[in-house]
Amino acid sequence: MTHTYQLTGMTCGSCEAKVKSALLMVENVTKVDVSKDENSATITMDKHIALQDFQKVLDNKYQISAINHSEAVEQTKSWFETYKPILLIFGYITTVSLLIQLNNDSFNLMQWMNHFMAGFFLIFSFFKMLNLKGFAESYVMYDVLAKRLPIWAYLYAFIELGLGLAFLSNFQPILTNWLTLIVMTISIIGVLQSVLNKKKIQCACLGAVFNLPMSTVTIIEDALMIAMSGAMLLMMNN
């Protein structure tokens, strides 16, 4: 995509060169044209980049602002485009697990959560298996256990597969939910650390197939599994 911005503060050819060089250093920027006469910068990028990311690389005397487009709209579009794979997966799992409930006389929350978690673990383990080595290399960068025990990164994909099959077949539900609670709690610790420390690393939730950044979306998906497994354990004990 290409956007034109107002860029003030340039007074000479040297300023143009300095600004262009700085903007080209921003990740995902592919082309930059600047003009001191028009106080503008036309930037071509692989995906939308937040205005503050451009301002960060510029000297304070240069001020960049959006024209001809809404930053809020573009950032929203960029967010949906970035996380489209996860959103689609959750949409498919939710829809299918809800459709299964049509066979029941009433909505069965326990059964729905079983099917939802089965779909979650089976699909996410599938993407990890497509490139197991690539997933493991990404996972050891932030998971607290995999950092100390690299083999855990490989085992994790198979554990997800096993959990998916266990939820699908309703095998030993108490054991399955406790294992899910423990495994996902360990997983979310590394995710929280990475997000809170604002580390720009790839999330390994969908293996190495999609280049998804670590963010609150990753926290939500792990927390959802923890919440569902905890809820089912409480329901089974009542």
Short mmCIF file of C-alpha atoms in Angstrom, two decimals, residues 21-234:
data_model
loop_
_atom_site.label_atom_id
_atom_site.label_comp_id
_atom_site.label_asym_id
_atom_site.label_seq_id
_atom_site.Cartn_x
_atom_site.Cartn_y
_atom_site.Cartn_z
CA SER A 21 16.97 7.56 4.65
CA ALA A 22 15.32 7.45 8.10
CA LEU A 23 11.92 6.40 6.75
CA LEU A 24 13.45 3.67 4.58
CA MET A 25 14.87 2.11 7.74
CA VAL A 26 11.36 1.43 9.10
CA GLU A 27 10.43 -2.24 8.82
CA ASN A 28 8.08 -3.08 5.91
CA VAL A 29 8.78 0.21 4.08
CA THR A 30 9.77 -0.48 0.46
CA LYS A 31 9.88 2.96 -1.16
CA VAL A 32 9.97 6.61 -0.03
CA ASP A 33 9.64 9.86 -1.98
CA VAL A 34 9.91 13.17 -0.11
CA SER A 35 9.50 16.79 -1.19
CA LYS A 36 10.44 19.85 0.85
CA ASP A 37 8.58 22.07 -1.61
CA GLU A 38 5.29 20.22 -1.09
CA ASN A 39 6.02 19.30 2.55
CA SER A 40 5.12 15.72 1.74
CA ALA A 41 6.32 12.14 1.96
CA THR A 42 4.89 9.34 -0.17
CA ILE A 43 5.61 5.99 1.43
CA THR A 44 5.06 2.53 -0.04
CA MET A 45 4.86 -0.30 2.50
CA ASP A 46 4.09 -4.01 2.63
CA LYS A 47 1.46 -3.36 5.31
CA HIS A 48 0.12 -0.32 7.12
CA ILE A 49 2.56 1.23 9.58
CA ALA A 50 1.40 3.37 12.48
CA LEU A 51 2.14 7.07 12.25
CA GLN A 52 4.04 7.05 15.53
CA ASP A 53 6.46 4.47 14.13
CA PHE A 54 7.46 6.94 11.41
CA GLN A 55 7.73 9.82 13.87
CA LYS A 56 10.04 7.78 16.12
CA VAL A 57 12.76 7.57 13.45
CA LEU A 58 12.62 11.28 12.58
CA ASP A 59 14.33 14.20 14.32
CA ASN A 60 12.00 16.34 16.44
CA LYS A 61 12.12 19.19 13.92
CA TYR A 62 10.35 16.98 11.37
CA GLN A 63 6.65 16.36 11.97
CA ILE A 64 4.68 13.79 9.99
CA SER A 65 0.88 13.63 9.81
CA ALA A 66 -1.71 11.74 7.78
CA ILE A 67 -3.57 13.20 4.82
CA ASN A 68 -6.12 11.58 2.49
CA HIS A 69 -6.56 8.60 4.83
CA SER A 70 -7.73 7.84 8.37
CA GLU A 71 -5.06 6.38 10.63
CA ALA A 72 -7.69 4.74 12.83
CA VAL A 73 -9.35 3.04 9.87
CA GLU A 74 -6.04 1.91 8.38
CA GLN A 75 -4.80 0.51 11.69
CA THR A 76 -8.07 -1.40 12.16
CA LYS A 77 -7.82 -2.82 8.63
CA SER A 78 -4.18 -3.73 9.26
CA TRP A 79 -5.07 -5.47 12.54
CA PHE A 80 -7.76 -7.58 10.88
CA GLU A 81 -5.47 -8.41 7.97
CA THR A 82 -2.65 -9.45 10.32
CA TYR A 83 -4.81 -11.70 12.48
CA LYS A 84 -7.12 -12.92 9.71
CA PRO A 85 -5.90 -16.58 9.99
CA ILE A 86 -6.65 -16.78 13.72
CA LEU A 87 -9.98 -14.97 13.37
CA LEU A 88 -11.05 -17.36 10.61
CA ILE A 89 -10.01 -20.40 12.62
CA PHE A 90 -11.92 -19.25 15.70
CA GLY A 91 -14.90 -18.43 13.50
CA TYR A 92 -14.90 -21.90 11.93
CA ILE A 93 -14.46 -23.70 15.27
CA THR A 94 -17.20 -21.65 16.94
CA THR A 95 -19.63 -22.16 14.07
CA VAL A 96 -19.08 -25.92 13.78
CA SER A 97 -19.27 -26.52 17.53
CA LEU A 98 -22.49 -24.50 17.72
CA LEU A 99 -24.02 -26.36 14.75
CA ILE A 100 -23.44 -29.65 16.57
CA GLN A 101 -25.68 -28.34 19.34
CA LEU A 102 -28.61 -28.25 16.91
CA ASN A 103 -28.90 -32.02 17.41
CA ASN A 104 -29.64 -31.49 21.11
CA ASP A 105 -32.95 -30.52 22.64
CA SER A 106 -31.14 -27.78 24.57
CA PHE A 107 -27.73 -26.13 24.55
CA ASN A 108 -25.15 -28.31 26.34
CA LEU A 109 -22.37 -26.01 27.53
CA MET A 110 -20.04 -28.83 28.59
CA GLN A 111 -20.35 -30.58 25.24
CA TRP A 112 -19.89 -27.33 23.35
CA MET A 113 -16.67 -26.52 25.22
CA ASN A 114 -15.41 -30.06 24.60
CA HIS A 115 -15.96 -29.72 20.86
CA PHE A 116 -14.57 -26.18 20.76
CA MET A 117 -11.36 -27.19 22.53
CA ALA A 118 -11.04 -30.31 20.39
CA GLY A 119 -11.20 -28.16 17.27
CA PHE A 120 -8.79 -25.61 18.73
CA PHE A 121 -6.07 -28.10 19.64
CA LEU A 122 -6.44 -30.23 16.50
CA ILE A 123 -6.23 -27.26 14.12
CA PHE A 124 -3.42 -25.47 15.96
CA SER A 125 -1.38 -28.68 16.25
CA PHE A 126 -1.90 -29.30 12.53
CA PHE A 127 -0.25 -26.00 11.59
CA LYS A 128 2.61 -26.69 14.00
CA MET A 129 3.17 -30.13 12.42
CA LEU A 130 3.52 -28.61 8.94
CA ASN A 131 6.91 -27.26 9.99
CA LEU A 132 7.73 -28.74 13.37
CA LYS A 133 11.33 -27.49 13.36
CA GLY A 134 10.26 -23.96 12.41
CA PHE A 135 7.67 -23.95 15.19
CA ALA A 136 10.18 -25.19 17.76
CA GLU A 137 12.72 -22.52 16.78
CA SER A 138 10.10 -19.79 17.27
CA TYR A 139 8.67 -21.27 20.46
CA VAL A 140 12.00 -21.46 22.33
CA MET A 141 12.38 -17.70 21.85
CA TYR A 142 9.69 -16.91 24.42
CA ASP A 143 8.31 -20.01 26.19
CA VAL A 144 9.71 -20.25 29.73
CA LEU A 145 9.96 -24.05 29.72
CA ALA A 146 11.19 -24.46 26.14
CA LYS A 147 14.03 -22.01 26.84
CA ARG A 148 15.36 -24.36 29.52
CA LEU A 149 14.28 -27.60 27.87
CA PRO A 150 14.26 -27.22 24.05
CA ILE A 151 12.73 -30.69 23.54
CA TRP A 152 9.55 -29.26 25.10
CA ALA A 153 9.01 -27.18 21.96
CA TYR A 154 8.75 -30.38 19.92
CA LEU A 155 6.68 -32.21 22.53
CA TYR A 156 4.24 -29.30 22.78
CA ALA A 157 2.86 -29.85 19.28
CA PHE A 158 2.18 -33.53 20.05
CA ILE A 159 0.64 -32.66 23.41
CA GLU A 160 -1.77 -30.30 21.62
CA LEU A 161 -2.66 -33.09 19.19
CA GLY A 162 -3.25 -35.48 22.09
CA LEU A 163 -5.43 -32.95 23.91
CA GLY A 164 -7.48 -32.39 20.76
CA LEU A 165 -8.14 -36.11 20.38
CA ALA A 166 -8.89 -36.45 24.10
CA PHE A 167 -11.48 -33.66 24.03
CA LEU A 168 -13.00 -35.04 20.85
CA SER A 169 -13.43 -38.51 22.33
CA ASN A 170 -14.20 -37.25 25.86
CA PHE A 171 -11.31 -39.38 27.15
CA GLN A 172 -10.64 -39.05 30.90
CA PRO A 173 -12.14 -35.52 31.04
CA ILE A 174 -10.78 -34.64 34.50
CA LEU A 175 -7.22 -35.64 33.56
CA THR A 176 -7.53 -33.94 30.15
CA ASN A 177 -8.73 -30.66 31.63
CA TRP A 178 -6.10 -30.63 34.36
CA LEU A 179 -3.38 -31.25 31.78
CA THR A 180 -4.80 -28.45 29.62
CA LEU A 181 -4.86 -26.08 32.58
CA ILE A 182 -1.23 -26.83 33.47
CA VAL A 183 0.14 -26.76 29.91
CA MET A 184 -1.65 -23.55 28.92
CA THR A 185 -0.69 -21.81 32.17
CA ILE A 186 2.96 -22.55 31.48
CA SER A 187 2.50 -21.30 27.92
CA ILE A 188 0.82 -18.02 28.87
CA ILE A 189 3.66 -17.02 31.22
CA GLY A 190 6.12 -16.64 28.35
CA VAL A 191 3.52 -14.88 26.22
CA LEU A 192 2.77 -12.36 28.98
CA GLN A 193 6.46 -11.66 29.51
CA SER A 194 7.02 -11.05 25.80
CA VAL A 195 3.99 -8.77 25.38
CA LEU A 196 4.64 -6.78 28.56
CA ASN A 197 8.31 -6.34 27.60
CA LYS A 198 7.13 -5.27 24.12
CA LYS A 199 9.36 -7.80 22.38
CA LYS A 200 8.75 -7.90 18.63
CA ILE A 201 8.92 -11.63 18.01
CA GLN A 202 6.86 -14.07 16.00
CA CYS A 203 4.04 -15.91 17.73
CA ALA A 204 4.34 -19.66 17.21
CA CYS A 205 0.66 -20.43 17.84
CA LEU A 206 0.12 -21.33 14.18
CA GLY A 207 3.61 -22.74 13.75
CA ALA A 208 5.88 -21.21 11.13
CA VAL A 209 3.17 -21.07 8.46
CA PHE A 210 1.91 -17.57 9.33
CA ASN A 211 4.06 -14.66 10.46
CA LEU A 212 1.91 -13.47 13.36
CA PRO A 213 3.32 -10.99 15.89
CA MET A 214 3.15 -11.71 19.59
CA SER A 215 0.32 -9.63 21.04
CA THR A 216 -2.70 -9.56 23.33
CA VAL A 217 -4.43 -11.86 20.80
CA THR A 218 -2.02 -14.63 21.85
CA ILE A 219 -2.78 -13.95 25.50
CA ILE A 220 -6.52 -14.15 24.82
CA GLU A 221 -6.33 -17.52 23.05
CA ASP A 222 -4.23 -19.07 25.85
CA ALA A 223 -6.42 -17.51 28.55
CA LEU A 224 -9.53 -18.83 26.80
CA MET A 225 -8.25 -22.41 26.99
CA ILE A 226 -7.33 -21.93 30.66
CA ALA A 227 -10.77 -20.49 31.43
CA MET A 228 -12.63 -23.27 29.59
CA SER A 229 -10.64 -26.09 31.19
CA GLY A 230 -11.09 -24.49 34.62
CA ALA A 231 -14.83 -24.05 34.03
CA MET A 232 -15.25 -27.68 32.99
CA LEU A 233 -13.35 -28.90 36.06
CA LEU A 234 -15.67 -26.84 38.28
#
